[in-house]
Short mmCIF file of C-alpha atoms and ligand atoms in Angstrom, two decimals:
data_model
loop_
_atom_site.label_atom_id
_atom_site.label_comp_id
_atom_site.label_asym_id
_atom_site.label_seq_id
_atom_site.Cartn_x
_atom_site.Cartn_y
_atom_site.Cartn_z
CA MET A 145 -51.59 157.11 -68.07
CA GLU A 146 -52.79 158.74 -64.75
CA PHE A 147 -55.71 161.19 -64.27
CA ILE A 148 -53.36 162.86 -61.63
CA ASP A 149 -49.94 161.40 -61.43
CA LEU A 150 -48.95 161.56 -57.78
CA LYS A 151 -46.35 158.85 -58.07
CA THR A 152 -44.15 160.91 -60.65
CA GLN A 153 -44.59 163.73 -58.40
CA TYR A 154 -43.23 161.96 -55.51
CA GLN A 155 -40.38 160.55 -57.25
CA GLN A 156 -39.25 163.91 -58.57
CA TYR A 157 -39.11 165.45 -55.04
CA LYS A 158 -38.33 162.10 -53.20
CA ASP A 159 -35.12 163.36 -51.46
CA GLU A 160 -36.42 166.57 -50.10
CA ILE A 161 -39.80 164.80 -49.12
CA ASP A 162 -38.10 161.98 -47.36
CA THR A 163 -35.51 164.50 -45.51
CA ARG A 164 -38.14 166.53 -44.45
CA MET A 165 -40.65 163.79 -43.17
CA GLN A 166 -37.63 162.03 -41.25
CA LYS A 167 -36.82 165.15 -39.51
CA VAL A 168 -40.23 165.31 -38.29
CA LEU A 169 -40.02 161.59 -37.01
CA GLU A 170 -37.14 162.38 -34.98
CA HIS A 171 -38.14 165.70 -33.44
CA GLY A 172 -41.45 163.84 -32.63
CA GLN A 173 -43.62 167.19 -32.57
CA TYR A 174 -46.25 165.45 -34.45
CA ILE A 175 -49.07 167.73 -33.64
CA MET A 176 -48.50 171.66 -34.28
CA GLY A 177 -44.73 171.19 -34.69
CA PRO A 178 -42.65 173.85 -36.18
CA GLU A 179 -43.31 172.78 -39.45
CA VAL A 180 -46.62 174.02 -39.31
CA ASN A 181 -45.73 177.31 -38.31
CA GLU A 182 -43.05 177.38 -40.78
CA LEU A 183 -45.81 176.69 -43.74
CA GLU A 184 -48.28 178.80 -42.23
CA SER A 185 -45.99 181.92 -42.87
CA THR A 186 -44.64 180.67 -46.09
CA LEU A 187 -48.29 180.49 -47.62
CA ALA A 188 -49.42 184.00 -45.92
CA GLU A 189 -46.24 185.66 -47.59
CA TYR A 190 -47.34 183.82 -51.01
CA THR A 191 -50.91 184.85 -50.85
CA GLY A 192 -50.00 188.44 -49.64
CA VAL A 193 -52.42 188.09 -46.34
CA GLU A 194 -51.58 188.74 -42.55
CA HIS A 195 -52.78 185.40 -41.25
CA CYS A 196 -52.79 181.57 -42.79
CA ILE A 197 -54.21 179.10 -40.35
CA THR A 198 -53.78 175.67 -41.67
CA THR A 199 -56.55 172.98 -40.89
CA SER A 200 -57.49 169.26 -41.26
CA SER A 201 -59.21 169.46 -44.58
CA GLY A 202 -60.56 172.13 -47.01
CA THR A 203 -64.18 171.18 -45.89
CA HIS A 204 -63.29 171.95 -42.22
CA SER A 205 -61.68 175.33 -43.21
CA LEU A 206 -64.97 176.56 -44.64
CA GLU A 207 -66.94 175.16 -41.52
CA ILE A 208 -64.41 176.85 -39.41
CA ALA A 209 -64.65 180.22 -41.27
CA LEU A 210 -68.56 180.05 -41.02
CA ARG A 211 -68.40 179.22 -37.49
CA ALA A 212 -65.92 182.27 -36.78
CA LEU A 213 -68.50 184.52 -38.49
CA GLU A 214 -70.95 183.35 -36.12
CA ILE A 215 -73.00 182.14 -39.14
CA GLY A 216 -75.73 179.62 -37.95
CA ARG A 217 -79.45 179.11 -37.79
CA GLY A 218 -81.78 181.54 -39.36
CA ASP A 219 -78.83 182.65 -41.63
CA GLU A 220 -78.58 182.50 -45.32
CA VAL A 221 -75.25 181.82 -47.22
CA ILE A 222 -74.92 182.19 -50.94
CA THR A 223 -73.28 179.54 -53.03
CA VAL A 224 -73.48 177.72 -56.39
CA PRO A 225 -75.37 174.66 -57.30
CA PHE A 226 -72.45 173.23 -59.24
CA SER A 227 -69.31 172.29 -57.10
CA TRP A 228 -67.96 169.75 -54.97
CA ILE A 229 -70.66 169.14 -51.94
CA SER A 230 -68.30 170.69 -49.37
CA SER A 231 -69.10 174.22 -50.53
CA ALA A 232 -72.84 173.73 -49.63
CA GLU A 233 -72.57 171.08 -47.06
CA VAL A 234 -70.87 173.21 -44.43
CA ILE A 235 -73.49 175.88 -44.71
CA MET A 236 -76.18 173.23 -43.54
CA LEU A 237 -73.57 171.84 -41.03
CA VAL A 238 -73.45 175.15 -39.31
CA GLY A 239 -77.47 175.16 -39.38
CA ALA A 240 -77.63 178.01 -41.84
CA THR A 241 -79.49 177.85 -45.06
CA PRO A 242 -77.69 177.53 -48.59
CA VAL A 243 -79.15 179.79 -51.13
CA PHE A 244 -77.98 178.77 -54.88
CA VAL A 245 -76.95 181.25 -57.66
CA ASP A 246 -76.54 179.87 -61.05
CA ILE A 247 -73.06 179.66 -62.87
CA GLU A 248 -71.99 181.26 -66.10
CA TYR A 249 -71.37 179.21 -69.27
CA GLU A 250 -67.88 180.06 -69.78
CA THR A 251 -66.06 179.88 -66.69
CA PHE A 252 -68.44 177.47 -64.84
CA ASN A 253 -68.31 180.10 -61.77
CA ILE A 254 -70.81 182.28 -60.36
CA ASP A 255 -73.01 184.52 -62.63
CA THR A 256 -72.43 187.60 -60.58
CA SER A 257 -75.09 189.30 -62.59
CA LYS A 258 -77.71 187.14 -60.52
CA LEU A 259 -75.87 187.78 -57.23
CA GLU A 260 -77.91 190.69 -56.04
CA GLU A 261 -81.28 189.31 -56.44
CA ALA A 262 -80.41 186.70 -54.37
CA ILE A 263 -79.60 188.69 -51.41
CA THR A 264 -82.11 188.88 -48.52
CA GLU A 265 -81.91 190.72 -45.08
CA ARG A 266 -80.84 187.12 -43.75
CA THR A 267 -77.84 186.99 -46.28
CA LYS A 268 -74.70 186.72 -43.97
CA ALA A 269 -72.05 185.43 -46.45
CA ILE A 270 -71.35 184.35 -50.12
CA ILE A 271 -69.04 181.35 -50.89
CA PRO A 272 -67.84 181.88 -54.24
CA VAL A 273 -66.28 178.85 -55.74
CA SER A 274 -63.11 179.26 -57.90
CA LEU A 275 -64.15 176.29 -59.97
CA PHE A 276 -61.52 174.11 -61.72
CA GLY A 277 -58.74 176.61 -60.93
CA GLN A 278 -59.86 179.92 -61.73
CA MET A 279 -61.45 182.68 -59.81
CA PRO A 280 -64.94 183.97 -60.38
CA ASP A 281 -65.35 187.81 -60.57
CA LEU A 282 -64.13 188.51 -56.85
CA GLU A 283 -63.68 192.35 -57.55
CA LYS A 284 -67.60 192.46 -58.32
CA ILE A 285 -68.50 189.96 -55.62
CA ASN A 286 -66.59 192.01 -53.12
CA GLU A 287 -68.37 195.23 -54.26
CA VAL A 288 -71.75 193.76 -53.67
CA ALA A 289 -70.85 192.17 -50.28
CA ASN A 290 -69.66 195.67 -48.99
CA LYS A 291 -72.75 197.20 -50.40
CA TYR A 292 -74.94 194.62 -47.97
CA ASN A 293 -72.34 194.14 -45.26
CA ILE A 294 -72.00 190.44 -46.31
CA ALA A 295 -68.77 188.42 -45.68
CA VAL A 296 -66.93 186.58 -48.60
CA ILE A 297 -65.27 183.39 -48.11
CA GLU A 298 -63.69 182.28 -51.52
CA ASP A 299 -63.68 178.31 -51.70
CA GLY A 300 -60.23 178.06 -53.47
CA ALA A 301 -59.84 174.40 -53.07
CA GLN A 302 -59.09 174.02 -56.87
CA SER A 303 -57.43 177.48 -57.60
CA PHE A 304 -54.43 177.86 -55.17
CA GLY A 305 -51.83 179.37 -57.21
CA ALA A 306 -54.47 181.00 -59.37
CA THR A 307 -54.34 185.00 -59.59
CA GLN A 308 -57.05 187.67 -60.77
CA ASN A 309 -55.46 191.38 -61.68
CA GLY A 310 -52.34 190.25 -59.73
CA LYS A 311 -54.19 188.95 -56.49
CA LYS A 312 -53.71 185.48 -55.42
CA SER A 313 -56.67 183.32 -54.99
CA CYS A 314 -57.20 183.10 -51.21
CA GLY A 315 -55.92 186.49 -50.87
CA ALA A 316 -58.68 188.39 -52.54
CA THR A 317 -61.59 188.19 -50.02
CA LEU A 318 -62.50 188.57 -46.50
CA VAL A 319 -61.54 185.15 -45.97
CA GLY A 320 -59.75 182.75 -48.49
CA SER A 321 -60.21 178.62 -48.14
CA THR A 322 -58.35 175.96 -49.77
CA SER A 323 -57.79 172.14 -49.56
CA PHE A 324 -54.35 170.02 -49.46
CA PHE A 325 -56.23 167.03 -50.61
CA PRO A 326 -53.57 164.99 -52.69
CA ALA A 327 -55.20 165.94 -55.99
CA LYS A 328 -55.40 169.80 -55.65
CA PRO A 329 -52.89 171.80 -57.05
CA LEU A 330 -50.95 172.06 -53.94
CA GLY A 331 -51.67 168.61 -52.45
CA CYS A 332 -50.12 166.94 -49.28
CA TYR A 333 -50.26 162.98 -48.87
CA GLY A 334 -53.28 163.06 -46.66
CA ASP A 335 -56.11 165.39 -45.70
CA GLY A 336 -55.38 169.15 -45.11
CA GLY A 337 -56.44 172.65 -45.65
CA ALA A 338 -55.82 176.34 -44.88
CA LEU A 339 -57.52 179.74 -44.22
CA PHE A 340 -56.53 182.99 -44.93
CA THR A 341 -57.37 186.59 -43.79
CA ASP A 342 -56.06 190.09 -43.19
CA ASP A 343 -58.55 190.31 -40.42
CA THR A 344 -56.72 189.86 -37.04
CA ASP A 345 -59.76 189.15 -34.81
CA LEU A 346 -61.10 186.70 -37.52
CA ALA A 347 -58.03 185.04 -37.51
CA ASP A 348 -57.62 184.60 -33.96
CA SER A 349 -61.45 183.20 -33.86
CA MET A 350 -60.65 180.66 -36.65
CA ARG A 351 -57.46 179.73 -34.99
CA ALA A 352 -59.12 179.27 -31.75
CA ILE A 353 -61.90 177.25 -33.32
CA ARG A 354 -59.31 174.95 -35.12
CA THR A 355 -57.94 173.98 -31.91
CA HIS A 356 -60.92 173.37 -29.43
CA GLY A 357 -62.01 176.79 -28.84
CA GLY A 358 -58.95 178.00 -27.18
CA GLN A 359 -55.74 180.28 -27.64
CA ARG A 360 -53.89 178.58 -24.70
CA ARG A 361 -54.29 175.32 -23.16
CA HIS A 362 -57.37 174.63 -20.72
CA TYR A 363 -59.09 177.88 -21.46
CA HIS A 364 -62.06 177.97 -24.15
CA THR A 365 -63.29 180.74 -25.45
CA HIS A 366 -65.21 179.31 -28.46
CA VAL A 367 -67.19 176.21 -29.34
CA GLY A 368 -64.14 174.68 -31.26
CA THR A 369 -63.31 171.25 -32.80
CA ASN A 370 -60.15 169.31 -33.65
CA GLY A 371 -59.05 170.67 -37.23
CA ARG A 372 -55.47 170.86 -36.94
CA PHE A 373 -53.14 170.20 -39.90
CA ASP A 374 -50.64 167.26 -39.15
CA THR A 375 -46.91 168.14 -38.90
CA LEU A 376 -45.76 165.49 -41.06
CA GLN A 377 -48.05 166.79 -43.92
CA ALA A 378 -46.66 170.22 -43.46
CA ALA A 379 -43.36 168.63 -44.00
CA VAL A 380 -44.43 167.28 -47.04
CA LEU A 381 -45.86 170.55 -48.37
CA LEU A 382 -42.55 172.61 -47.58
CA ALA A 383 -40.68 169.93 -49.32
CA LYS A 384 -42.80 170.59 -52.37
CA TRP A 385 -43.10 174.33 -52.21
CA PRO A 386 -39.83 175.23 -54.07
CA ASP A 387 -41.34 173.67 -57.04
CA PHE A 388 -44.82 175.03 -56.78
CA SER A 389 -44.69 178.11 -58.84
CA ASN A 390 -42.91 175.73 -61.64
CA GLU A 391 -45.79 173.51 -61.44
CA VAL A 392 -48.45 176.00 -61.72
CA GLN A 393 -46.52 177.43 -64.90
CA LEU A 394 -46.71 173.86 -66.37
CA ARG A 395 -50.25 173.47 -65.54
CA GLY A 396 -50.96 176.69 -67.64
CA LYS A 397 -48.93 175.25 -70.65
CA ILE A 398 -50.46 172.06 -70.66
CA GLY A 399 -54.01 173.68 -70.35
CA ALA A 400 -53.02 175.94 -73.34
CA HIS A 401 -51.78 172.99 -75.39
CA TYR A 402 -55.05 171.08 -74.93
CA ASN A 403 -56.82 174.16 -76.11
CA GLU A 404 -54.61 174.05 -79.32
CA LEU A 405 -55.30 170.57 -79.61
CA LEU A 406 -59.00 170.23 -78.81
CA SER A 407 -60.55 173.95 -79.53
CA GLU A 408 -62.10 172.88 -83.07
CA THR A 409 -63.57 169.66 -81.71
CA VAL A 410 -64.97 170.49 -78.32
CA VAL A 411 -65.90 173.27 -75.99
CA THR A 412 -62.32 174.11 -74.46
CA PRO A 413 -62.15 176.12 -71.13
CA LYS A 414 -61.91 179.92 -71.56
CA ILE A 415 -59.98 182.07 -69.04
CA ALA A 416 -61.52 185.12 -68.00
CA LYS A 417 -59.91 188.81 -68.66
CA GLY A 418 -57.46 189.46 -65.84
CA ASN A 419 -57.32 185.89 -64.63
CA THR A 420 -54.57 183.05 -64.68
CA HIS A 421 -56.05 179.39 -64.28
CA VAL A 422 -54.07 176.48 -62.64
CA PHE A 423 -56.39 173.70 -64.05
CA ALA A 424 -56.93 171.72 -61.22
CA GLN A 425 -59.41 170.25 -63.68
CA TYR A 426 -59.03 170.49 -67.42
CA THR A 427 -62.63 170.34 -68.19
CA ILE A 428 -64.32 170.48 -71.52
CA ARG A 429 -67.80 170.22 -72.74
CA VAL A 430 -69.10 167.50 -75.10
CA ASP A 431 -72.89 167.12 -76.60
CA LYS A 432 -74.94 165.72 -73.72
CA ARG A 433 -76.06 162.95 -75.78
CA MET A 434 -72.38 161.77 -76.42
CA ARG A 435 -70.77 162.62 -72.97
CA ASP A 436 -71.43 159.47 -70.94
CA GLN A 437 -70.27 157.11 -73.85
CA THR A 438 -67.31 159.24 -74.55
CA VAL A 439 -66.04 158.85 -71.08
CA GLU A 440 -66.74 155.06 -71.25
CA LYS A 441 -65.01 154.67 -74.60
CA MET A 442 -61.89 156.55 -73.27
CA LYS A 443 -61.83 154.50 -70.13
CA SER A 444 -61.64 151.52 -72.48
CA GLU A 445 -58.85 152.70 -74.08
CA GLY A 446 -56.89 153.24 -70.73
CA ILE A 447 -57.19 157.16 -70.80
CA PRO A 448 -58.63 158.09 -67.24
CA VAL A 449 -61.16 160.62 -67.45
CA GLY A 450 -63.64 161.88 -64.86
CA VAL A 451 -67.12 163.75 -64.58
CA TYR A 452 -66.69 166.94 -62.33
CA TYR A 453 -69.84 166.99 -61.26
CA PRO A 454 -72.46 164.86 -62.62
CA SER A 455 -75.45 166.37 -61.04
CA CYS A 456 -76.25 169.67 -59.21
CA PHE A 457 -76.93 170.28 -55.40
CA HIS A 458 -80.54 170.80 -56.16
CA GLU A 459 -80.56 167.37 -57.38
CA GLN A 460 -79.27 166.08 -54.12
CA PRO A 461 -81.86 164.51 -51.54
CA VAL A 462 -80.04 166.49 -48.68
CA PHE A 463 -81.00 169.55 -50.20
CA SER A 464 -84.35 168.70 -51.38
CA HIS A 465 -86.00 170.64 -48.45
CA LEU A 466 -84.67 173.89 -49.90
CA GLY A 467 -87.65 173.35 -52.33
CA TYR A 468 -85.54 174.15 -55.57
CA LYS A 469 -86.71 172.23 -58.67
CA TRP A 470 -85.14 171.26 -62.04
CA GLY A 471 -84.92 174.25 -64.37
CA ASP A 472 -84.08 176.57 -61.74
CA PHE A 473 -80.39 176.71 -62.32
CA PRO A 474 -80.15 176.04 -66.40
CA GLU A 475 -76.39 176.79 -66.63
CA SER A 476 -75.46 174.43 -63.66
CA GLU A 477 -77.71 171.80 -64.90
CA LYS A 478 -76.41 172.03 -68.46
CA ALA A 479 -72.96 171.89 -67.19
CA SER A 480 -73.42 168.78 -65.04
CA ARG A 481 -74.75 166.89 -68.45
CA GLU A 482 -71.77 168.26 -70.55
CA VAL A 483 -68.81 168.29 -68.71
CA LEU A 484 -65.90 165.93 -68.78
CA SER A 485 -62.38 166.41 -67.40
CA LEU A 486 -59.10 165.11 -69.01
CA PRO A 487 -56.16 163.75 -67.26
CA MET A 488 -54.23 167.08 -65.89
CA HIS A 489 -51.30 167.42 -63.67
CA PRO A 490 -47.72 169.09 -64.33
CA PHE A 491 -46.21 166.06 -65.64
CA LEU A 492 -48.58 165.14 -68.53
CA THR A 493 -46.38 164.84 -71.47
CA SER A 494 -47.41 166.33 -74.87
CA ASP A 495 -47.33 162.76 -76.38
CA GLU A 496 -49.89 161.65 -73.87
CA GLN A 497 -51.88 165.02 -74.40
CA ASP A 498 -51.77 164.04 -78.18
CA LEU A 499 -52.98 160.35 -77.71
CA ILE A 500 -56.12 161.97 -75.55
CA SER A 501 -56.81 164.15 -78.14
CA SER A 502 -56.72 161.71 -81.05
CA SER A 503 -59.04 159.70 -78.90
CA ILE A 504 -61.61 162.45 -78.54
CA LYS A 505 -61.68 163.37 -82.07
CA GLU A 506 -62.08 159.69 -83.00
CA ILE A 507 -64.87 158.93 -80.64
CA LEU A 508 -66.71 162.52 -81.59
CA LYS A 509 -66.34 161.77 -85.37
CA GLU A 510 -68.43 158.64 -85.47
C1 PLP B 792 -61.85 169.50 -52.55
C2 PLP B 792 -62.66 170.73 -52.54
C3 PLP B 792 -63.22 170.91 -51.22
C4 PLP B 792 -63.14 170.03 -49.86
O1 PLP B 792 -61.74 170.08 -49.72
P1 PLP B 792 -61.37 168.53 -48.45
O2 PLP B 792 -59.91 169.17 -48.27
O3 PLP B 792 -61.30 167.21 -49.57
O4 PLP B 792 -62.23 168.76 -47.64
C5 PLP B 792 -64.05 172.06 -51.16
N1 PLP B 792 -64.36 172.79 -52.20
C6 PLP B 792 -64.20 172.56 -53.40
C7 PLP B 792 -64.57 173.25 -54.72
C8 PLP B 792 -63.07 171.22 -53.69
O5 PLP B 792 -62.99 171.07 -54.85
#
């Protein structure tokens, strides 16, 4: 059994992937080849935005977005303390100060009722994270952000394919950012990411920063970077693309089946009203005194499980200078001690799900 089964996925789409990659090897435009443009148009249309700018990773995407918004020293950017490190590290990387807002119990996403009190005159942006595959209340976040004239960058690394009241993840805020890391819902076979926006000026800046700060060769308007997405990786995603919607549906079904199997035994994930969930991770909560031994026991039975995430940002040495202390974000702290993520991918069988569920039930009965 695999936590995320990439080998089966490759076997499933092998012909298309091999053909697409072979074509790149033959035309030889390894950097910014035609597949990159084709993918950008395809994904822009899918998310319903004007501009898609592919990048070298989800982390680089977030950094490029902040830099295009000219956020840096003296500025504050709000995010959550319970996420993958990228969501906050990029804020420090551009010289700004991360400000954390706690998550809510049900969805593991930012508690929007606590958002306004975290805003100061230095706040320049909010990075709401669509954790585990569903979006936080982005309508509410946009409303607050508009009131204070603050940019919203959705960290949709785990939620590509999810929707909220019909809007696609990455297409519901000023900027949307995603990742094509292999284990994400839309994964390539290396590192990659993308940015989405309707704002043409911002798109121009982000595109320029991605490629050494220039729109054309040997003319540099911004301090840029090398943040391009490989043509070969674009070919992989184009080959997988026709099946993406089907994979998203399968993820939803597998998530719903886990809920049926497990909702009496553990706290299963809740899907907020108006949302669809792509279950980048299927994350349950178990009693914190039982969590680590449940993980060990399941692993010893050959069931790959993971803890995303075992600690919060305010516990990390890299953020200690921010002056937060234990107790400041009780829901994030609680989540970090209770969460356990089960194998989750579109090719998980119901037999495997039965086995996983029996194992959890047996362990927690003892
Ligand atoms: C994976 C992830 C990222 C970073 O994406 P990379 O492509 O690995 O750089 C950022 N935010 C979240 C929430 C993620 O899960």
